[in-house]
Coordinates of C-alpha atoms in Angstrom, one line a residue:
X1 CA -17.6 4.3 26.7
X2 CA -14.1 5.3 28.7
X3 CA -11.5 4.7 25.7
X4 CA -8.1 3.7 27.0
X5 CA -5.4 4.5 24.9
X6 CA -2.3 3.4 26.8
X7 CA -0.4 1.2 24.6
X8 CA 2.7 0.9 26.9
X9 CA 2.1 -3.0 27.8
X10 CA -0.3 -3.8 24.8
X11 CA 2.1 -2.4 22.0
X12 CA 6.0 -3.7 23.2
X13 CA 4.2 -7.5 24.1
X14 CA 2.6 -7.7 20.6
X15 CA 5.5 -6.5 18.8
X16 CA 7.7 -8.5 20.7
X17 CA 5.9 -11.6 20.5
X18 CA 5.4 -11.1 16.5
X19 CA 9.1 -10.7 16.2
X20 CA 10.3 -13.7 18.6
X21 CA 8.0 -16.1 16.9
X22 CA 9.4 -14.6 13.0
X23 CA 12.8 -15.5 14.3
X24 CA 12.1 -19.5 15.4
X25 CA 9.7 -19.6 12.0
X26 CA 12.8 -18.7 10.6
X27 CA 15.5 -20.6 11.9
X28 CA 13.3 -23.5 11.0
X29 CA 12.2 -22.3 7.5
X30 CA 14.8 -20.2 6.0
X31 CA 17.8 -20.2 3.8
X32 CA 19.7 -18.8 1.4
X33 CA 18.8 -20.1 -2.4
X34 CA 21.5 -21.1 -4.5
X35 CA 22.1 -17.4 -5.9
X36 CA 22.8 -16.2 -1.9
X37 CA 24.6 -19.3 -0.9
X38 CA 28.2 -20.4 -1.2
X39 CA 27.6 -23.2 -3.1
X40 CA 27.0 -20.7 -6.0
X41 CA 30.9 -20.9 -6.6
X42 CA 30.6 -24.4 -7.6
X43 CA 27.0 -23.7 -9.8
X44 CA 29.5 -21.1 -11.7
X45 CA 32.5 -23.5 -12.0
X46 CA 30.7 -26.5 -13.4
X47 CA 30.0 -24.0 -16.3
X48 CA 26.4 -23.0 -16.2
X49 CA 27.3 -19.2 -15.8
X50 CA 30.4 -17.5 -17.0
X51 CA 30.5 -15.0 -14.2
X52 CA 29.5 -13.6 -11.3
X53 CA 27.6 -10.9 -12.8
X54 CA 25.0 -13.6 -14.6
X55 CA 23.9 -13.9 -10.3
X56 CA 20.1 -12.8 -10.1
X57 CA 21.2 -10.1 -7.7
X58 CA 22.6 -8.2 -10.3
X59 CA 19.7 -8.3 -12.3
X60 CA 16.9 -8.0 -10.0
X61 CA 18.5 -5.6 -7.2
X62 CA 18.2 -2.2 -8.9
X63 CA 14.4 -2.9 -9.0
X64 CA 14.3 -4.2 -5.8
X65 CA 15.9 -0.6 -4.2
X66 CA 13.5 1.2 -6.2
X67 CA 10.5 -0.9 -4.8
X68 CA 12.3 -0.9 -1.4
X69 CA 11.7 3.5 -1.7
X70 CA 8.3 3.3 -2.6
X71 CA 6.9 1.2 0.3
X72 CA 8.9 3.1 3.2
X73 CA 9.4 6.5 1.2
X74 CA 6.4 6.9 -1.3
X75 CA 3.5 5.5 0.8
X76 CA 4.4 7.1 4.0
X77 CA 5.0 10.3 3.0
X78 CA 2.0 10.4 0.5
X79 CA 0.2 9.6 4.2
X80 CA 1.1 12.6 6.0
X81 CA -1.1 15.1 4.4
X82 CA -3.2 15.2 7.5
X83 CA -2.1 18.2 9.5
X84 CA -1.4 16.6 13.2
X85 CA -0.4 12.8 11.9
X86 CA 2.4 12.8 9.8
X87 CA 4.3 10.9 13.1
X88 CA 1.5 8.2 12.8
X89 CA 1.2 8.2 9.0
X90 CA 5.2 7.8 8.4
X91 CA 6.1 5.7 11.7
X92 CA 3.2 3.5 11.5
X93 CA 3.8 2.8 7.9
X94 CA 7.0 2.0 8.5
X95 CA 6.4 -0.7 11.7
X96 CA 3.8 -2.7 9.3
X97 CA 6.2 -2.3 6.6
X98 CA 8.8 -3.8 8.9
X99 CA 6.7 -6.7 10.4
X100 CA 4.6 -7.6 7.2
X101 CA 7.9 -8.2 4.7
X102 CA 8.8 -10.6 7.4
X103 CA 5.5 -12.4 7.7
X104 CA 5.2 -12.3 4.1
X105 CA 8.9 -13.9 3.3
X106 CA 7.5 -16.9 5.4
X107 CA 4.0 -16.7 3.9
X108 CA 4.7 -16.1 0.3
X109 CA 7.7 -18.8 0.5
X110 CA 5.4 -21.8 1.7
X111 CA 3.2 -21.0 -1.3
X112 CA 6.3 -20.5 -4.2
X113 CA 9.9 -21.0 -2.8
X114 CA 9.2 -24.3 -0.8
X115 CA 11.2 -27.4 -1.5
X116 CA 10.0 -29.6 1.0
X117 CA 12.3 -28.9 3.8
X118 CA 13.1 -24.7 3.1
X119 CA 12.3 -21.4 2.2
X120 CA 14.8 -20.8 -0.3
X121 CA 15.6 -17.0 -0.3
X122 CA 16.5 -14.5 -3.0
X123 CA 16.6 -11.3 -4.0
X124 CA 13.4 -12.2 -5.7
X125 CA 11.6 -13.1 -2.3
X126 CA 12.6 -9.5 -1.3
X127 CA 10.8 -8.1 -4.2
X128 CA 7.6 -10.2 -4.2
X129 CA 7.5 -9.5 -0.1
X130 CA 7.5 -5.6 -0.9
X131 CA 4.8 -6.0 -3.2
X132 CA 2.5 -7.8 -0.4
X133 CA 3.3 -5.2 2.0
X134 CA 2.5 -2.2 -0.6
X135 CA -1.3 -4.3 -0.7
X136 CA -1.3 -3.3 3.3
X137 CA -0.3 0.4 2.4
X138 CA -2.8 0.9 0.1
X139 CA -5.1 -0.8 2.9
X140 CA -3.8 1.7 5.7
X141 CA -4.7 4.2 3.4
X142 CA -8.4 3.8 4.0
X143 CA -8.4 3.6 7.6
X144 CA -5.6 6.1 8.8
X145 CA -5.9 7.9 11.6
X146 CA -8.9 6.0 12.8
X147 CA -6.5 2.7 13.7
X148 CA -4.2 2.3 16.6
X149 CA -0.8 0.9 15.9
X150 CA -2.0 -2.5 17.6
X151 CA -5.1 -2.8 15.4
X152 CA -2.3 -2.0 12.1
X153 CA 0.4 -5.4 13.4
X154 CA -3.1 -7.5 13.9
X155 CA -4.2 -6.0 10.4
X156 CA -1.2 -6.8 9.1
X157 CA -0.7 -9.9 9.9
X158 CA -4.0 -10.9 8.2
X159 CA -4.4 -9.0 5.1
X160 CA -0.7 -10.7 4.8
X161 CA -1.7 -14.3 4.9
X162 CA -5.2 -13.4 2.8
X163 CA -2.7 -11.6 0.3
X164 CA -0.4 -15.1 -0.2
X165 CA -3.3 -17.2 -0.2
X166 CA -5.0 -14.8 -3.1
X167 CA -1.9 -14.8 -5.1
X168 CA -1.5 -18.3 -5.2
X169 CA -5.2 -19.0 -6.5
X170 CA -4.2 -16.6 -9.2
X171 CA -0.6 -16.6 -10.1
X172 CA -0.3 -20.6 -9.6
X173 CA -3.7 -22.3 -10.1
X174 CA -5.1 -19.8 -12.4
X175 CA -2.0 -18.8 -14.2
X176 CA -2.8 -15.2 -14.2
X177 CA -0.6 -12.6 -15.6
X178 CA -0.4 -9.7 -13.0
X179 CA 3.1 -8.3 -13.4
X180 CA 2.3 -5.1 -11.6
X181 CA -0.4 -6.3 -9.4
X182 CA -3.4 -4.4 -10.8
X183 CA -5.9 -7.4 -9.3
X184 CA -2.5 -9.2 -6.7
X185 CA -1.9 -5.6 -4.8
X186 CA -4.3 -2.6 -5.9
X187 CA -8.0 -4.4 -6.1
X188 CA -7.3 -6.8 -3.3
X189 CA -6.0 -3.9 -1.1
X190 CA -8.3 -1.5 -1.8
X191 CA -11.3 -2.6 -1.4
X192 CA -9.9 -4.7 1.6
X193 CA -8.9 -1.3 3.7
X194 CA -12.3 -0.2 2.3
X195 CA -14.4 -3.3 3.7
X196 CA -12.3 -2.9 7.4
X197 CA -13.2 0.7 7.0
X198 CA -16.8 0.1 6.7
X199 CA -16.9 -2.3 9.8
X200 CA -15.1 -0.1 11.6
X201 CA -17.3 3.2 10.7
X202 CA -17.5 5.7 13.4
X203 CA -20.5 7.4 13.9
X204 CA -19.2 11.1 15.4
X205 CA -16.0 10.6 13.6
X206 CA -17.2 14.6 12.8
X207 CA -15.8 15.5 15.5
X208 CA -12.1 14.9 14.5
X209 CA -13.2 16.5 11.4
X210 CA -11.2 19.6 11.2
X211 CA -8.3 17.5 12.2
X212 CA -9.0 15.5 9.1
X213 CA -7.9 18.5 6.5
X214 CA -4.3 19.6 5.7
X215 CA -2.0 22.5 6.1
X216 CA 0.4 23.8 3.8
X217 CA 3.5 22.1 4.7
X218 CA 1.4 18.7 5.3
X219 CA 0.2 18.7 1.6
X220 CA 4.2 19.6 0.7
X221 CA 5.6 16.9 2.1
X222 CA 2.4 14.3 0.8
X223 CA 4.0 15.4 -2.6
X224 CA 7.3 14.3 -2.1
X225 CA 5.6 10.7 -1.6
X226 CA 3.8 11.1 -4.9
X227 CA 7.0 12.4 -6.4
X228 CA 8.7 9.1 -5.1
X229 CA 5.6 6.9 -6.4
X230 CA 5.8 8.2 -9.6
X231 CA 9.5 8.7 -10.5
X232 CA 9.4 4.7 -9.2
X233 CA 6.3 3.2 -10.5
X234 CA 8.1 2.1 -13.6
X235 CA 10.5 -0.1 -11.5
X236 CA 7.5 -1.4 -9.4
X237 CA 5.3 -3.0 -12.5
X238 CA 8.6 -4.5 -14.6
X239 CA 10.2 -5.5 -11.2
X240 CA 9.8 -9.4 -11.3
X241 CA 9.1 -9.4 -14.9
X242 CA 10.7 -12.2 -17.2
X243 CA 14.7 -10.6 -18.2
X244 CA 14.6 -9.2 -21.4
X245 CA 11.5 -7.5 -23.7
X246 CA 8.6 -8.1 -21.2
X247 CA 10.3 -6.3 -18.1
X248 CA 11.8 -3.8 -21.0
X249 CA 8.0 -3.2 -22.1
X250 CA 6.3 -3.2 -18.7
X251 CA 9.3 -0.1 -17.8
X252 CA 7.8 1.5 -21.0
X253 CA 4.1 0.9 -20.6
X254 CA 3.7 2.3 -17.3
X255 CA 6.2 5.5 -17.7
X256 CA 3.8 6.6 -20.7
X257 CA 0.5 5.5 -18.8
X258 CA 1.9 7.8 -15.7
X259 CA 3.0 10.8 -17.9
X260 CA -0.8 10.7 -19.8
X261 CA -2.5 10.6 -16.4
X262 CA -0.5 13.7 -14.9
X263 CA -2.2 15.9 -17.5
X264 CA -5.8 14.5 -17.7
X265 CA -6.2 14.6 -13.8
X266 CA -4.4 18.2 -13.9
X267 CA -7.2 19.2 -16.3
X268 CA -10.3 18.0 -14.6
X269 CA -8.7 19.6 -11.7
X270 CA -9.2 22.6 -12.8
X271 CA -12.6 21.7 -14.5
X272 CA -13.9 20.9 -11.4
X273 CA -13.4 24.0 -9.5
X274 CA -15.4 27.3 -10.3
X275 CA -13.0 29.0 -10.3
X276 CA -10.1 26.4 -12.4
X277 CA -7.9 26.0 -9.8
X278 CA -6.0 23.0 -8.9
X279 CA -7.1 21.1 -5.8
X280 CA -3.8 19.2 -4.3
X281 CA -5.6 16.0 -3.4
X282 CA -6.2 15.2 -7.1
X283 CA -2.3 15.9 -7.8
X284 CA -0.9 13.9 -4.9
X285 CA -3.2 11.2 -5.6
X286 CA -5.0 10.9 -9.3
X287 CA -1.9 11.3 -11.0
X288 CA -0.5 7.8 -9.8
X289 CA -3.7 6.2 -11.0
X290 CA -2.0 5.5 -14.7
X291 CA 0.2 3.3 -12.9
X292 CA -1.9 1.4 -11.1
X293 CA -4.4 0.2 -14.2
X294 CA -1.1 -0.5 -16.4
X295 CA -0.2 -2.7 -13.7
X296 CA -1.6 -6.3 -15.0
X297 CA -0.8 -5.4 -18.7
X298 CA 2.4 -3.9 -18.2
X299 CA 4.1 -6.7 -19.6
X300 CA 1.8 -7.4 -22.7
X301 CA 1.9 -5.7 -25.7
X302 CA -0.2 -2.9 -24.6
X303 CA 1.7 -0.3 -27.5
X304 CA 2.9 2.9 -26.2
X305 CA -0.4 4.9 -27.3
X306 CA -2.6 2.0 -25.5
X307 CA -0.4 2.6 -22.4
X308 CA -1.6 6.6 -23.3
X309 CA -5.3 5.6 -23.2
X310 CA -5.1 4.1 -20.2
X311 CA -3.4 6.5 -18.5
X312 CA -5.6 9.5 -19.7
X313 CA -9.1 7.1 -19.0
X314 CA -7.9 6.7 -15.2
X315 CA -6.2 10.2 -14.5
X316 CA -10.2 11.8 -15.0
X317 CA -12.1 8.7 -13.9
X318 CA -9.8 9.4 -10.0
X319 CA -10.1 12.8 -10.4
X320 CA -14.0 12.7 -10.5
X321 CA -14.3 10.0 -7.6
X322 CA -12.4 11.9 -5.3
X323 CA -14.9 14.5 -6.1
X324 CA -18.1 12.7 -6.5
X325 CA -17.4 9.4 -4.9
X326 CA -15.6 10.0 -2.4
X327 CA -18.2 11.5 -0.6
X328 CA -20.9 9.4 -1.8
X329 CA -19.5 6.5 -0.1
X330 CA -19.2 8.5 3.4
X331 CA -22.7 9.9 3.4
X332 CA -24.4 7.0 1.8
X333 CA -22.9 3.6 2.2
X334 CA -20.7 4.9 5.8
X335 CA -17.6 3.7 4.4
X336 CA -15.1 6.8 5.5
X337 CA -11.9 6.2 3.3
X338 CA -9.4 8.8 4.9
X339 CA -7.1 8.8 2.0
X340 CA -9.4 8.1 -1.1
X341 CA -7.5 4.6 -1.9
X342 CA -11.0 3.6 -3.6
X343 CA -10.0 6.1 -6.2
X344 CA -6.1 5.8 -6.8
X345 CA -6.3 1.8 -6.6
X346 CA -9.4 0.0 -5.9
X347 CA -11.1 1.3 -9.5
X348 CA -7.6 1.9 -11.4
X349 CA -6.9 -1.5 -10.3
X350 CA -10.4 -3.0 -11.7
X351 CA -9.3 -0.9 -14.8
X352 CA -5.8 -2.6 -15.1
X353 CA -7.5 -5.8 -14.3
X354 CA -9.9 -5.6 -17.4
X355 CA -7.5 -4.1 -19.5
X356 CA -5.4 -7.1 -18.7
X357 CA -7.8 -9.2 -19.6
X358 CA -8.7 -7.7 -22.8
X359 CA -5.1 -7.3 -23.9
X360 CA -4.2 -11.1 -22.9
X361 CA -7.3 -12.3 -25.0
X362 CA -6.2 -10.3 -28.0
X363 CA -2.8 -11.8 -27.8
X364 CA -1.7 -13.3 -30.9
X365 CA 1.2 -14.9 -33.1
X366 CA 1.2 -11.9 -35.4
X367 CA 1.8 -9.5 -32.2
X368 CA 4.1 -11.7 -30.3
X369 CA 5.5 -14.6 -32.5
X370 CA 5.7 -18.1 -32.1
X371 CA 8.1 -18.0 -29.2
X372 CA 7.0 -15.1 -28.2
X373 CA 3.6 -15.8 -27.0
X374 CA 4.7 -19.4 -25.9
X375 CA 7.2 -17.0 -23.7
X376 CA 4.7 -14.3 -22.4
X377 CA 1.9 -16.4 -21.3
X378 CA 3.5 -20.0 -20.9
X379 CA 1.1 -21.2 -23.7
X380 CA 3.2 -24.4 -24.6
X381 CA 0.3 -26.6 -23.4
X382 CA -2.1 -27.4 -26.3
X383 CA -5.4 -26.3 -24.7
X384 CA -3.8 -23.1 -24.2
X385 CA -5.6 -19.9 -26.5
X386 CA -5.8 -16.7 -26.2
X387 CA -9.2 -16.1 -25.0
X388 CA -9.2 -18.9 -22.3
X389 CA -6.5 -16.6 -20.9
X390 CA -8.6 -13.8 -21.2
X391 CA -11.2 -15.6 -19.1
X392 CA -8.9 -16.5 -16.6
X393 CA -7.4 -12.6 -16.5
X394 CA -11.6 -12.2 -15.7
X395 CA -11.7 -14.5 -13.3
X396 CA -8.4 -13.6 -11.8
X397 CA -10.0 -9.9 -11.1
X398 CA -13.4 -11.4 -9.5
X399 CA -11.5 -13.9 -7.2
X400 CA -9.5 -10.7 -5.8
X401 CA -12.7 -8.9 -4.9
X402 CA -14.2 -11.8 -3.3
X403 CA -11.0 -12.2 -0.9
X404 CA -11.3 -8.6 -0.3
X405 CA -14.4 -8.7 0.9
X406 CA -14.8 -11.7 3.0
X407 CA -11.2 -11.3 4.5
X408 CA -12.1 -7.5 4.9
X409 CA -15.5 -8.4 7.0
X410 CA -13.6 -11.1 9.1
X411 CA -10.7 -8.9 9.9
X412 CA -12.6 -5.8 10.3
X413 CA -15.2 -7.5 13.0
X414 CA -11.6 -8.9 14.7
X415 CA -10.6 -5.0 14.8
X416 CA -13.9 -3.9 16.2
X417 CA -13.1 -5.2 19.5
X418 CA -12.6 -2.3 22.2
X419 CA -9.2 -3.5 23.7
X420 CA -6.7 -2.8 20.8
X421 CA -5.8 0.7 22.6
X422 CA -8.4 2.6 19.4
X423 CA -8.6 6.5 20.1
X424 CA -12.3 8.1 20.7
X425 CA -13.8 9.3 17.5
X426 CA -13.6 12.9 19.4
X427 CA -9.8 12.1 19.2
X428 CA -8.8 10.9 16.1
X429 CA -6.3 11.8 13.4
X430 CA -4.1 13.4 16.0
X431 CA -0.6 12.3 16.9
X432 CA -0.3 13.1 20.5
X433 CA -2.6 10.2 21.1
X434 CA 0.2 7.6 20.5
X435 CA 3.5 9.9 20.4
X436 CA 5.8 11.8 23.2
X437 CA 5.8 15.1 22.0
X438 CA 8.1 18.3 24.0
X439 CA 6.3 19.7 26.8
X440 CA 6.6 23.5 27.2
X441 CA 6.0 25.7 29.9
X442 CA 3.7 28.6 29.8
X443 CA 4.0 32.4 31.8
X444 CA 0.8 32.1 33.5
X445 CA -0.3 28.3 33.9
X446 CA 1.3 28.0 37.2
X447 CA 4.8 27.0 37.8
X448 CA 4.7 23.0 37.3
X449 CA 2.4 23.0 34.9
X450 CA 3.1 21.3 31.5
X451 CA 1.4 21.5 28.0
X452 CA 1.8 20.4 25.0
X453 CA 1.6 22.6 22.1
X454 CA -0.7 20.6 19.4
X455 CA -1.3 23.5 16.9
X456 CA 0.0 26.7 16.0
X457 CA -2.2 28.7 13.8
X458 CA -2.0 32.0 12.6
X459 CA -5.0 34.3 11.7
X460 CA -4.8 37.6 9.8
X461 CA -5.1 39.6 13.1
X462 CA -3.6 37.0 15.7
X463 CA -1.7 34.5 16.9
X464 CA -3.7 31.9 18.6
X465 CA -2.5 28.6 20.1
X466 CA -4.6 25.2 21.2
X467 CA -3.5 23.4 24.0
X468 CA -5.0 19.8 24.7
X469 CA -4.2 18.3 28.2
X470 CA -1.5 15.8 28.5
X471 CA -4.2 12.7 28.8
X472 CA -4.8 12.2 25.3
X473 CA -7.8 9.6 26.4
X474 CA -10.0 12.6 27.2
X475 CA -12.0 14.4 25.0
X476 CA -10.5 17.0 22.8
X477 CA -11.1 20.5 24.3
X478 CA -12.2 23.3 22.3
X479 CA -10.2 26.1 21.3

């Protein structure tokens, strides 16, 4: 099958018809709330604030930068661990970023900001619209390098609308609690990616296979994401939290569930390996997973040593599947997760999701008070209890896996098709398929002749370099 990987009609039309039908969706849509609006002078003059500083900007912008870092920072630079696609895993992060916070203003609005003529847009919006585009990281995750940047806007544009529809079921109909989106962002994304991975599987994806390993410098700057992730994560899980104890407490819960994690994934690290050294996949990836399974609990009254638990369960539970599992799914079930996101949040985020539920079911008057609880979980009805809420935390978790799935198949089978500019499997994970790289000339080629330099490697006794021919479409040649 002759693979055609010229993007330079596909890619500009799609992006540009994505982008001219965001604007009209939101001239028609879109406005300011009354926070963004000037109308907020006369909301503070007729004595319902005292200043300007009550404005939900200054409450909720602090987390929103912090959020802001780890979708366009901390995701794409955890991505570029793979030695010849740090252009793709950073620049193609950062076009679904782009196009999916749009998509998902619009989407998310319809569902929670609506009031029957407009989108009313805050600060909040901005948050909640970061948090459905992290869902399409963590999906990314699974099929990088594998995906051209086509397929990524169409997957985008899907897991987007699935996401909103999901998080209405729960947040709205099921009145879920899901503060850092342990079901909302990490289980729904997961095992999406994992499902479009799985329809997508490529039979001689071997052949890109030493493409598919890392260099020094590729792993270095994989750990600045993770740095970025977890110096953050606190700020993700509290970020649209209720002002006051439950977004203090979420802060709290996850910075002690992150710290616990570091040193139980450091130590089965080094269990693992014969000879007890560290392997830098399990550090750039196993030591977020405390944050992930805090996520849903965050805000409940976990206690600092629960937090501990959690964190400690999760950092050896990732550690072992990116050993064990990781693998396991490749060989036996041909789903080939490039990044291991089945480890850092599809089974951290089934964690968070039963810890939630657990925690939420345990909830009492003695823990939370009176006003407390009627505060944390909106329990002023009468039917309300405790463990109804803990079934509906259940349920919550369940409905995200079933979205996953069936919205995975659809898209996936939508992503199959052959005219969405996809590399060979011969020719993935490599950036010079989809980006302009410097052409050097050579002594000896010939005097027009032009190459581009794709790897640089240095052996003990020599220096040896690859060159690929400038058609990227055609097979990779061999050193």
């Amino acid at each position: 099958m002759a693979w055609n990987t010229n993007l330079r009609w596909r890619l500009p039309v799609i992006c540009l018809l994505l982008q001219v039908a965001l604007v009209v969706l939101f001239g028609v849509f879109v406005r300011y709330d009354l926070d963004a609006d000037p109308h907020w002078i006369e909301k503070k003059m007729s004595g319902n604030v005292s200043s300007d500083l009550d404005n939900e900007f200054y409450y909720r912008y602090p987390s929103f930068q912090d959020v802001h870092v780890m979708i366009f920072v901390g995701f794409g630079f955890l991505m570029t661990f793979l030695q010849r696609y740090g252009y793709s895993a950073v620049g193609f992060n950062f076009l679904l970023a782009a196009f999916g916070i749009q998509w998902a203003l619009l989407m998310q609005g319809w569902f929670h900001s609506f009031d029957g003529r407009y989108i009313l847009l805050g600060v909040e919006n901005l948050i909640n619209a970061d948090f459905c585009v992290g869902s399409v990281c963590v999906a990314f995750g699974a099929v990088l390098g594998k995906v051209s940047p086509v397929q990524l806007l169409i997957m985008t544009l899907f897991q987007v609308t699935l996401f909103s529809v999901n998080e209405f079921i729960l947040l709205s109909l099921l009145e879920v609690k899901d503060a850092g989106g342990s079901m909302t962002i990490h289980t729904f994304g997961a095992y999406f990616g994992l499902t479009v991975t799985w329809i997508l599987y490529r039979p001689n994806l071997y052949q890109s296979k030493d493409r598919q390993s890392s260099v020094y410098h590729s792993d270095l700057f994989a750990m600045i994401g993770t740095l970025f992730l977890w110096m953050y994560w606190p700020s993700f899980n509290s970020a649209v939290s209720n002002h006051g104890d439950a977004q203090h407490r979420a802060a709290i819960n996850t910075y002690c569930s992150l710290a616990a994690c570091v040193l139980t994934a450091v130590a089965l690290s080094s269990i693992l390996h014969k000879k007890g050294k560290l392997d830098m996949v399990h550090i750039q990836n196993a030591t977020l997973a405390g944050g992930v399974a805090v996520g849903t609990a965050a805000e409940m009254m976990l206690m600092p040593y629960g937090s501990l638990i959690v964190g400690f369960i999760c950092g050896i539970i990732s550690t072992l599947g990116f050993v064990y599992l990781t693998p396991f799914l490749e060989s036996r079930l041909r789903i080939q997760d490039t990044c291991g996101i089945h480890n850092l949040h599809g089974i951290p985020g089934i964690i968070g999701g039963i810890v939630g539920a657990v925690t939420a079911a345990s909830a009492n008057t003695e823990l939370y008070g009176q006003e407390g609880l009627a505060f944390a979980f909106g329990s002023s009805t009468p039917s309300w209890n405790a463990s109804t809420q803990g079934k509906f935390q259940a349920a919550g978790l369940f409905v995200s896996l079933a979205m996953a799935l069936v919205g995975g198949i659809i898209v996936g089978v939508i992503l199959k098709l052959p005219f969405w500019g996809q590399a060979a499997d011969e020719n993935c994970f490599e950036d010079a398929i989809y980006w302009e790289f410097h052409q050097v000339h050579l002594p000896g080629l010939g005097q027009g002749t032009r190459s581009c330099l794709l790897s640089l490697q240095m052996p003990k006794d020599q220096k040896s370099i690859v060159f690929r021919s400038e058609d990227p479409a055609l097979k990779a040649s061999e050193p």
